mmCIF file of C-alpha atoms and ligand atoms in Angstrom:
data_model
loop_
_atom_site.group_PDB
_atom_site.id
_atom_site.type_symbol
_atom_site.label_atom_id
_atom_site.label_comp_id
_atom_site.label_asym_id
_atom_site.label_seq_id
_atom_site.Cartn_x
_atom_site.Cartn_y
_atom_site.Cartn_z
ATOM 1 C CA MET A 979 0.000 0.000 0.000
ATOM 2 C CA LYS A 980 1.203 3.488 -0.848
ATOM 3 C CA VAL A 981 -0.305 6.837 0.160
ATOM 4 C CA LYS A 982 0.901 10.175 -1.188
ATOM 5 C CA LEU A 983 -0.485 13.607 -0.453
ATOM 6 C CA LEU A 984 -0.768 15.028 -3.973
ATOM 7 C CA THR A 985 -1.919 18.520 -3.093
ATOM 8 C CA TYR A 986 -3.634 20.547 -0.387
ATOM 9 C CA THR A 987 -4.947 24.065 0.244
ATOM 10 C CA PRO A 988 -1.980 26.456 0.418
ATOM 11 C CA GLU A 989 -1.395 28.110 3.807
ATOM 12 C CA PRO A 990 -3.849 25.767 5.555
ATOM 13 C CA ILE A 991 -3.348 27.066 9.116
ATOM 14 C CA LYS A 992 -3.650 30.698 8.005
ATOM 15 C CA THR A 993 -6.792 29.833 6.015
ATOM 16 C CA LEU A 994 -8.394 28.165 9.043
ATOM 17 C CA TYR A 995 -7.340 31.003 11.340
ATOM 18 C CA THR A 996 -8.692 33.711 9.004
ATOM 19 C CA SER A 997 -11.990 31.851 8.611
ATOM 20 C CA ALA A 998 -12.406 31.395 12.365
ATOM 21 C CA ARG A 999 -11.254 34.910 13.262
ATOM 22 C CA THR A 1000 -13.655 36.488 10.740
ATOM 23 C CA CYS A 1001 -16.580 35.175 12.829
ATOM 24 C CA TYR A 1002 -15.481 37.140 15.905
ATOM 25 C CA SER A 1003 -13.811 40.211 14.404
ATOM 26 C CA GLU A 1004 -14.826 43.613 13.072
ATOM 27 C CA GLU A 1005 -11.863 43.417 10.709
ATOM 28 C CA ALA A 1006 -12.307 42.326 7.101
ATOM 29 C CA PRO A 1007 -11.052 38.817 6.277
ATOM 30 C CA ASP A 1008 -8.507 40.282 3.880
ATOM 31 C CA ASP A 1009 -7.000 42.431 6.676
ATOM 32 C CA ILE A 1010 -6.866 39.442 9.055
ATOM 33 C CA TRP A 1011 -5.086 37.428 6.331
ATOM 34 C CA GLU A 1012 -2.399 40.108 5.912
ATOM 35 C CA LYS A 1013 -1.494 40.157 9.632
ATOM 36 C CA ASP A 1014 1.584 38.341 10.864
ATOM 37 C CA ILE A 1015 -0.001 36.091 13.529
ATOM 38 C CA PRO A 1016 2.285 33.672 15.458
ATOM 39 C CA LEU A 1017 1.661 29.995 14.642
ATOM 40 C CA GLU A 1018 0.785 29.081 18.267
ATOM 41 C CA LYS A 1019 -1.889 31.776 18.350
ATOM 42 C CA MET A 1020 -3.407 30.449 15.129
ATOM 43 C CA HIS A 1021 -3.381 26.867 16.499
ATOM 44 C CA ALA A 1022 -4.987 28.096 19.745
ATOM 45 C CA LEU A 1023 -7.951 29.571 17.849
ATOM 46 C CA ILE A 1024 -8.321 26.409 15.742
ATOM 47 C CA ASP A 1025 -8.378 24.336 18.975
ATOM 48 C CA LYS A 1026 -11.022 26.693 20.337
ATOM 49 C CA VAL A 1027 -13.385 26.299 17.368
ATOM 50 C CA ILE A 1028 -12.898 22.521 17.449
ATOM 51 C CA ASN A 1029 -13.729 22.357 21.166
ATOM 52 C CA ALA A 1030 -16.699 24.694 20.675
ATOM 53 C CA GLY A 1031 -18.121 22.432 17.935
ATOM 54 C CA HIS A 1032 -17.817 25.250 15.375
ATOM 55 C CA HIS A 1033 -16.694 22.685 12.843
ATOM 56 C CA SER A 1034 -17.853 24.306 9.596
ATOM 57 C CA VAL A 1035 -14.685 26.440 9.815
ATOM 58 C CA LEU A 1036 -12.691 23.253 9.156
ATOM 59 C CA GLU A 1037 -14.255 22.869 5.723
ATOM 60 C CA HIS A 1038 -12.171 25.681 4.198
ATOM 61 C CA ILE A 1039 -9.107 23.517 3.588
ATOM 62 C CA SER A 1040 -8.844 20.219 1.756
ATOM 63 C CA PHE A 1041 -6.354 17.452 0.986
ATOM 64 C CA THR A 1042 -6.013 15.220 -2.092
ATOM 65 C CA PHE A 1043 -4.334 11.822 -1.689
ATOM 66 C CA ALA A 1044 -3.126 9.197 -4.174
ATOM 67 C CA ILE A 1045 -3.858 5.800 -2.637
ATOM 68 C CA GLU A 1046 -2.290 2.803 -4.342
ATOM 69 C CA GLY A 1047 -2.560 -0.945 -3.843
ATOM 70 C CA ILE A 1048 -5.293 -1.191 -1.217
ATOM 71 C CA SER A 1049 -7.724 -4.097 -1.396
ATOM 72 C CA ARG A 1050 -11.258 -3.698 -2.682
ATOM 73 C CA SER A 1051 -12.283 -4.679 0.830
ATOM 74 C CA CYS A 1052 -10.502 -1.581 2.160
ATOM 75 C CA SER A 1053 -11.765 0.721 -0.591
ATOM 76 C CA HIS A 1054 -15.334 -0.406 0.069
ATOM 77 C CA GLN A 1055 -15.014 0.823 3.662
ATOM 78 C CA LEU A 1056 -13.305 4.024 2.527
ATOM 79 C CA VAL A 1057 -16.036 5.091 0.117
ATOM 80 C CA ARG A 1058 -18.623 4.900 2.914
ATOM 81 C CA HIS A 1059 -17.290 8.347 3.870
ATOM 82 C CA ARG A 1060 -19.899 10.290 1.942
ATOM 83 C CA LEU A 1061 -18.484 13.772 2.269
ATOM 84 C CA ALA A 1062 -15.219 12.865 0.528
ATOM 85 C CA SER A 1063 -14.646 12.792 -3.259
ATOM 86 C CA PHE A 1064 -13.280 9.657 -4.915
ATOM 87 C CA SER A 1065 -11.955 8.547 -8.301
ATOM 88 C CA GLN A 1066 -11.323 4.796 -8.334
ATOM 89 C CA GLN A 1067 -9.630 2.567 -10.910
ATOM 90 C CA SER A 1068 -12.366 0.830 -12.878
ATOM 91 C CA GLN A 1069 -12.551 -2.951 -13.306
ATOM 92 C CA ARG A 1070 -14.645 -2.286 -16.415
ATOM 93 C CA TYR A 1071 -11.715 -0.629 -18.209
ATOM 94 C CA VAL A 1072 -8.655 -2.101 -16.481
ATOM 95 C CA ILE A 1073 -7.974 -5.839 -16.670
ATOM 96 C CA VAL A 1074 -6.807 -7.158 -13.300
ATOM 97 C CA ASP A 1075 -3.546 -9.127 -13.325
ATOM 98 C CA GLU A 1076 -2.824 -12.186 -11.219
ATOM 99 C CA GLU A 1077 -0.341 -10.444 -8.913
ATOM 100 C CA SER A 1078 -2.773 -7.718 -7.836
ATOM 101 C CA PHE A 1079 -4.101 -8.926 -4.511
ATOM 102 C CA VAL A 1080 -3.528 -8.238 -0.810
ATOM 103 C CA ILE A 1081 -2.580 -10.994 1.653
ATOM 104 C CA PRO A 1082 -3.571 -10.364 5.304
ATOM 105 C CA SER A 1083 -0.716 -10.982 7.759
ATOM 106 C CA THR A 1084 -2.832 -13.581 9.638
ATOM 107 C CA ILE A 1085 -2.842 -15.731 6.498
ATOM 108 C CA MET A 1086 0.771 -14.894 5.654
ATOM 109 C CA ALA A 1087 1.812 -16.336 9.036
ATOM 110 C CA SER A 1088 0.901 -19.895 8.041
ATOM 111 C CA ASP A 1089 2.522 -21.644 5.048
ATOM 112 C CA GLU A 1090 -0.416 -23.991 4.746
ATOM 113 C CA LEU A 1091 -3.057 -21.244 4.728
ATOM 114 C CA LEU A 1092 -0.946 -19.016 2.478
ATOM 115 C CA ASN A 1093 -0.601 -21.794 -0.111
ATOM 116 C CA LYS A 1094 -4.344 -22.460 -0.069
ATOM 117 C CA TYR A 1095 -5.070 -18.721 -0.396
ATOM 118 C CA LYS A 1096 -2.683 -18.259 -3.329
ATOM 119 C CA ALA A 1097 -3.910 -21.427 -5.053
ATOM 120 C CA LEU A 1098 -7.516 -20.220 -4.935
ATOM 121 C CA ILE A 1099 -6.573 -16.779 -6.280
ATOM 122 C CA THR A 1100 -4.630 -18.413 -9.136
ATOM 123 C CA GLU A 1101 -7.682 -20.561 -9.922
ATOM 124 C CA ILE A 1102 -9.986 -17.511 -9.874
ATOM 125 C CA HIS A 1103 -7.668 -15.654 -12.242
ATOM 126 C CA LYS A 1104 -7.515 -18.613 -14.635
ATOM 127 C CA THR A 1105 -11.320 -18.584 -14.892
ATOM 128 C CA TYR A 1106 -11.393 -14.754 -15.091
ATOM 129 C CA LYS A 1107 -8.967 -14.815 -18.040
ATOM 130 C CA PHE A 1108 -10.899 -17.672 -19.671
ATOM 131 C CA MET A 1109 -14.114 -15.627 -19.456
ATOM 132 C CA LEU A 1110 -12.389 -12.630 -21.085
ATOM 133 C CA GLU A 1111 -10.982 -14.868 -23.855
ATOM 134 C CA GLN A 1112 -14.517 -16.162 -24.481
ATOM 135 C CA GLY A 1113 -15.652 -12.583 -25.112
ATOM 136 C CA ILE A 1114 -17.294 -11.949 -21.738
ATOM 137 C CA PRO A 1115 -17.023 -8.183 -21.063
ATOM 138 C CA ALA A 1116 -14.638 -7.155 -18.268
ATOM 139 C CA GLU A 1117 -17.591 -5.653 -16.373
ATOM 140 C CA ASP A 1118 -19.058 -9.173 -16.103
ATOM 141 C CA ALA A 1119 -15.865 -11.264 -15.780
ATOM 142 C CA ARG A 1120 -14.918 -9.141 -12.731
ATOM 143 C CA PHE A 1121 -17.801 -10.696 -10.777
ATOM 144 C CA LEU A 1122 -15.347 -13.529 -10.063
ATOM 145 C CA LEU A 1123 -12.671 -11.321 -8.485
ATOM 146 C CA PRO A 1124 -12.133 -11.475 -4.722
ATOM 147 C CA ASN A 1125 -12.217 -8.674 -2.128
ATOM 148 C CA ALA A 1126 -8.421 -9.086 -1.951
ATOM 149 C CA THR A 1127 -8.004 -7.551 -5.430
ATOM 150 C CA THR A 1128 -5.996 -4.337 -5.282
ATOM 151 C CA THR A 1129 -7.244 -0.963 -6.447
ATOM 152 C CA ASN A 1130 -6.064 2.649 -6.770
ATOM 153 C CA VAL A 1131 -8.026 5.665 -5.588
ATOM 154 C CA VAL A 1132 -7.633 9.444 -5.618
ATOM 155 C CA MET A 1133 -9.419 10.867 -2.600
ATOM 156 C CA THR A 1134 -10.125 14.458 -1.593
ATOM 157 C CA MET A 1135 -11.358 15.302 1.888
ATOM 158 C CA ASN A 1136 -11.852 18.647 3.515
ATOM 159 C CA PHE A 1137 -10.339 18.887 6.986
ATOM 160 C CA ARG A 1138 -13.660 18.390 8.772
ATOM 161 C CA GLU A 1139 -14.171 15.070 6.966
ATOM 162 C CA LEU A 1140 -10.512 14.041 7.261
ATOM 163 C CA TRP A 1141 -10.680 14.646 10.990
ATOM 164 C CA HIS A 1142 -13.953 12.707 11.353
ATOM 165 C CA ALA A 1143 -12.736 9.759 9.249
ATOM 166 C CA SER A 1144 -9.379 9.666 11.077
ATOM 167 C CA VAL A 1145 -11.110 9.523 14.469
ATOM 168 C CA LEU A 1146 -13.068 6.467 13.287
ATOM 169 C CA ARG A 1147 -10.396 4.716 11.248
ATOM 170 C CA LEU A 1148 -7.378 5.219 13.525
ATOM 171 C CA CYS A 1149 -9.283 3.525 16.343
ATOM 172 C CA TYR A 1150 -8.115 -0.017 17.150
ATOM 173 C CA LYS A 1151 -11.679 -1.211 16.527
ATOM 174 C CA ALA A 1152 -11.312 -0.272 12.852
ATOM 175 C CA GLN A 1153 -10.094 -2.963 10.435
ATOM 176 C CA TRP A 1154 -6.278 -3.205 10.130
ATOM 177 C CA GLU A 1155 -5.939 -2.282 6.450
ATOM 178 C CA ILE A 1156 -7.955 0.942 6.599
ATOM 179 C CA ARG A 1157 -6.241 1.750 9.915
ATOM 180 C CA ASP A 1158 -2.822 1.324 8.229
ATOM 181 C CA MET A 1159 -4.035 3.535 5.392
ATOM 182 C CA PHE A 1160 -5.091 6.338 7.746
ATOM 183 C CA ARG A 1161 -1.751 6.063 9.582
ATOM 184 C CA LEU A 1162 -0.033 6.771 6.246
ATOM 185 C CA ILE A 1163 -2.462 9.626 5.533
ATOM 186 C CA ARG A 1164 -1.647 11.112 8.939
ATOM 187 C CA LYS A 1165 2.108 10.811 8.241
ATOM 188 C CA GLU A 1166 1.741 12.497 4.861
ATOM 189 C CA VAL A 1167 -0.154 15.435 6.350
ATOM 190 C CA ASP A 1168 2.331 15.724 9.202
ATOM 191 C CA LYS A 1169 5.246 15.954 6.734
ATOM 192 C CA VAL A 1170 3.941 19.156 5.141
ATOM 193 C CA ILE A 1171 2.023 20.762 8.023
ATOM 194 C CA PRO A 1172 3.970 20.159 11.233
ATOM 195 C CA GLY A 1173 1.708 19.966 14.279
ATOM 196 C CA PHE A 1174 -1.358 19.134 12.226
ATOM 197 C CA ALA A 1175 -1.308 15.387 12.918
ATOM 198 C CA ARG A 1176 -2.341 16.006 16.526
ATOM 199 C CA TYR A 1177 -5.891 16.591 15.268
ATOM 200 C CA LEU A 1178 -5.972 13.249 13.443
ATOM 201 C CA GLN A 1179 -6.279 10.820 16.349
ATOM 202 C CA PRO A 1180 -8.947 8.628 17.966
ATOM 203 C CA THR A 1181 -10.926 10.057 20.903
ATOM 204 C CA CYS A 1182 -9.164 7.814 23.469
ATOM 205 C CA ILE A 1183 -6.059 9.916 22.830
ATOM 206 C CA THR A 1184 -7.628 13.358 22.320
ATOM 207 C CA GLU A 1185 -10.457 13.145 24.887
ATOM 208 C CA GLY A 1186 -9.600 10.102 27.033
ATOM 209 C CA VAL A 1187 -13.000 8.720 26.025
ATOM 210 C CA CYS A 1188 -14.006 5.709 23.953
ATOM 211 C CA TYR A 1189 -17.412 5.707 22.249
ATOM 212 C CA GLU A 1190 -17.152 2.063 21.117
ATOM 213 C CA ILE A 1191 -19.594 -0.411 22.711
ATOM 214 C CA ASN A 1192 -16.732 -2.808 23.494
ATOM 215 C CA PRO A 1193 -13.526 -0.804 23.999
ATOM 216 C CA CYS A 1194 -10.324 -2.446 22.809
ATOM 217 C CA GLN A 1195 -7.569 -3.763 25.088
ATOM 218 C CA GLU A 1196 -5.499 -0.660 24.397
ATOM 219 C CA MET A 1197 -8.312 1.583 25.675
ATOM 220 C CA GLU A 1198 -8.670 -0.478 28.879
ATOM 221 C CA HIS A 1199 -4.923 -0.202 29.482
ATOM 222 C CA TYR A 1200 -4.969 3.482 28.628
ATOM 223 C CA LEU A 1201 -7.809 4.253 31.045
ATOM 224 C CA LYS A 1202 -6.170 2.141 33.778
ATOM 225 C CA ARG A 1203 -2.891 4.020 33.368
ATOM 226 C CA ARG A 1204 -4.803 7.308 33.333
ATOM 227 C CA ASN A 1205 -6.641 6.433 36.560
ATOM 228 C CA GLU A 1206 -3.393 5.310 38.194
ATOM 229 C CA THR A 1207 -1.753 8.642 37.446
ATOM 230 C CA THR A 1208 -4.712 10.686 38.723
ATOM 231 C CA GLU A 1209 -5.095 8.710 41.998
HETATM 232 C C1 FAD B 1999 -15.208 0.217 13.470
HETATM 233 C C2 FAD B 1999 -16.238 0.374 12.387
HETATM 234 C C3 FAD B 1999 -17.115 -0.650 12.123
HETATM 235 C C4 FAD B 1999 -18.100 -0.506 11.139
HETATM 236 N N1 FAD B 1999 -18.951 -1.553 10.880
HETATM 237 C C5 FAD B 1999 -19.922 -1.423 9.944
HETATM 238 C C6 FAD B 1999 -20.856 -2.484 9.665
HETATM 239 O O1 FAD B 1999 -20.801 -3.542 10.279
HETATM 240 N N2 FAD B 1999 -21.782 -2.287 8.714
HETATM 241 C C7 FAD B 1999 -21.889 -1.106 8.001
HETATM 242 O O2 FAD B 1999 -22.779 -0.979 7.158
HETATM 243 N N3 FAD B 1999 -21.013 -0.102 8.240
HETATM 244 C C8 FAD B 1999 -20.057 -0.226 9.176
HETATM 245 N N4 FAD B 1999 -19.177 0.816 9.398
HETATM 246 C C9 FAD B 1999 -19.297 2.028 8.573
HETATM 247 C C10 FAD B 1999 -20.048 3.147 9.335
HETATM 248 O O3 FAD B 1999 -21.353 2.764 9.665
HETATM 249 C C11 FAD B 1999 -20.089 4.432 8.489
HETATM 250 O O4 FAD B 1999 -20.810 4.190 7.291
HETATM 251 C C12 FAD B 1999 -18.707 4.937 8.108
HETATM 252 O O5 FAD B 1999 -17.846 4.884 9.212
HETATM 253 C C13 FAD B 1999 -18.823 6.364 7.598
HETATM 254 O O6 FAD B 1999 -19.046 7.195 8.723
HETATM 255 P P1 FAD B 1999 -20.077 8.391 8.796
HETATM 256 O O7 FAD B 1999 -21.374 7.973 8.236
HETATM 257 O O8 FAD B 1999 -20.045 8.950 10.184
HETATM 258 O O9 FAD B 1999 -19.291 9.456 7.992
HETATM 259 P P2 FAD B 1999 -19.358 10.205 6.604
HETATM 260 O O10 FAD B 1999 -20.152 9.529 5.564
HETATM 261 O O11 FAD B 1999 -17.936 10.428 6.354
HETATM 262 O O12 FAD B 1999 -20.099 11.534 6.983
HETATM 263 C C14 FAD B 1999 -19.563 12.464 7.911
HETATM 264 C C15 FAD B 1999 -20.655 12.999 8.789
HETATM 265 O O13 FAD B 1999 -21.557 13.753 7.989
HETATM 266 C C16 FAD B 1999 -22.870 13.589 8.490
HETATM 267 N N5 FAD B 1999 -23.674 12.946 7.429
HETATM 268 C C17 FAD B 1999 -23.237 12.391 6.279
HETATM 269 N N6 FAD B 1999 -24.267 11.955 5.550
HETATM 270 C C18 FAD B 1999 -25.379 12.219 6.267
HETATM 271 C C19 FAD B 1999 -26.754 11.976 6.059
HETATM 272 N N7 FAD B 1999 -27.224 11.374 4.966
HETATM 273 N N8 FAD B 1999 -27.636 12.375 7.004
HETATM 274 C C20 FAD B 1999 -27.211 12.991 8.118
HETATM 275 N N9 FAD B 1999 -25.911 13.246 8.406
HETATM 276 C C21 FAD B 1999 -25.007 12.861 7.475
HETATM 277 C C22 FAD B 1999 -22.783 12.711 9.732
HETATM 278 O O14 FAD B 1999 -22.649 13.537 10.856
HETATM 279 C C23 FAD B 1999 -21.496 11.941 9.501
HETATM 280 O O15 FAD B 1999 -20.897 11.468 10.691
HETATM 281 C C24 FAD B 1999 -18.194 0.692 10.372
HETATM 282 C C25 FAD B 1999 -17.298 1.735 10.651
HETATM 283 C C26 FAD B 1999 -16.337 1.593 11.640
HETATM 284 C C27 FAD B 1999 -15.373 2.728 11.894
#
């Protein structure tokens, strides 16, 4: 899997600050933009609007990512995020080759299971190719392909949606592949906007609260450690 931040709104912190400040200021947005505000002060106002639930401010900046080699199982979860924009490689126009599939580490750990897994994928691809050779259109032959098949996606999210999706998908209750993907997204954003990654975390870290029905082991340990330090 590969994730690359292709582009993002220039001057993202200044854009968020100017948008937030405009709500509470007599000054024109253009004048606020031209001021030389220290970075910490801008972050402090962004924190304030986040804590106040004034989240529409976060929609003024957006990020576009190139996501390569995730499984169709992962992309299916990803596209459930309705406020993002997606362009996904089409199985109607692109013929899938035999090497393009993801192997979960649980299966990789056992030679016996790995061999069975690979053998079945090889068999599926043989039949897929046979269907294509018989003149079956790719849009129909693809019905045979497994969830493991890899895909490429370009995804754009504004910060409000990126924040929301990261809270859900960086949680240990999320599935490993989409969690790995959001870790890479977080790293990419952190590379170009230092300090920004602190917003992209699950609520156990940012709020010390878990909203899952059955919290994960990590949350139980985290809360225990937290209680120990406050006692
Ligand atoms: C751990 C985990 C397990 C999951 N398991 C399942 C499962 O078993 N089955 C399943 O079907 N899905 C499952 N999902 C997917 C989940 O139900 C959501 O579809 C997905 O996380 C997208 O989240 P969302 O709807 O909050 O966000 P987005 O679609 O990204 O939307 C962002 C926010 O916009 C608002 N919004 C968007 N659209 C509307 C709307 N039409 N009406 C009102 N408000 C709207 C909401 O406030 C929403 O939170 C799972 C997700 C996670 C993280």
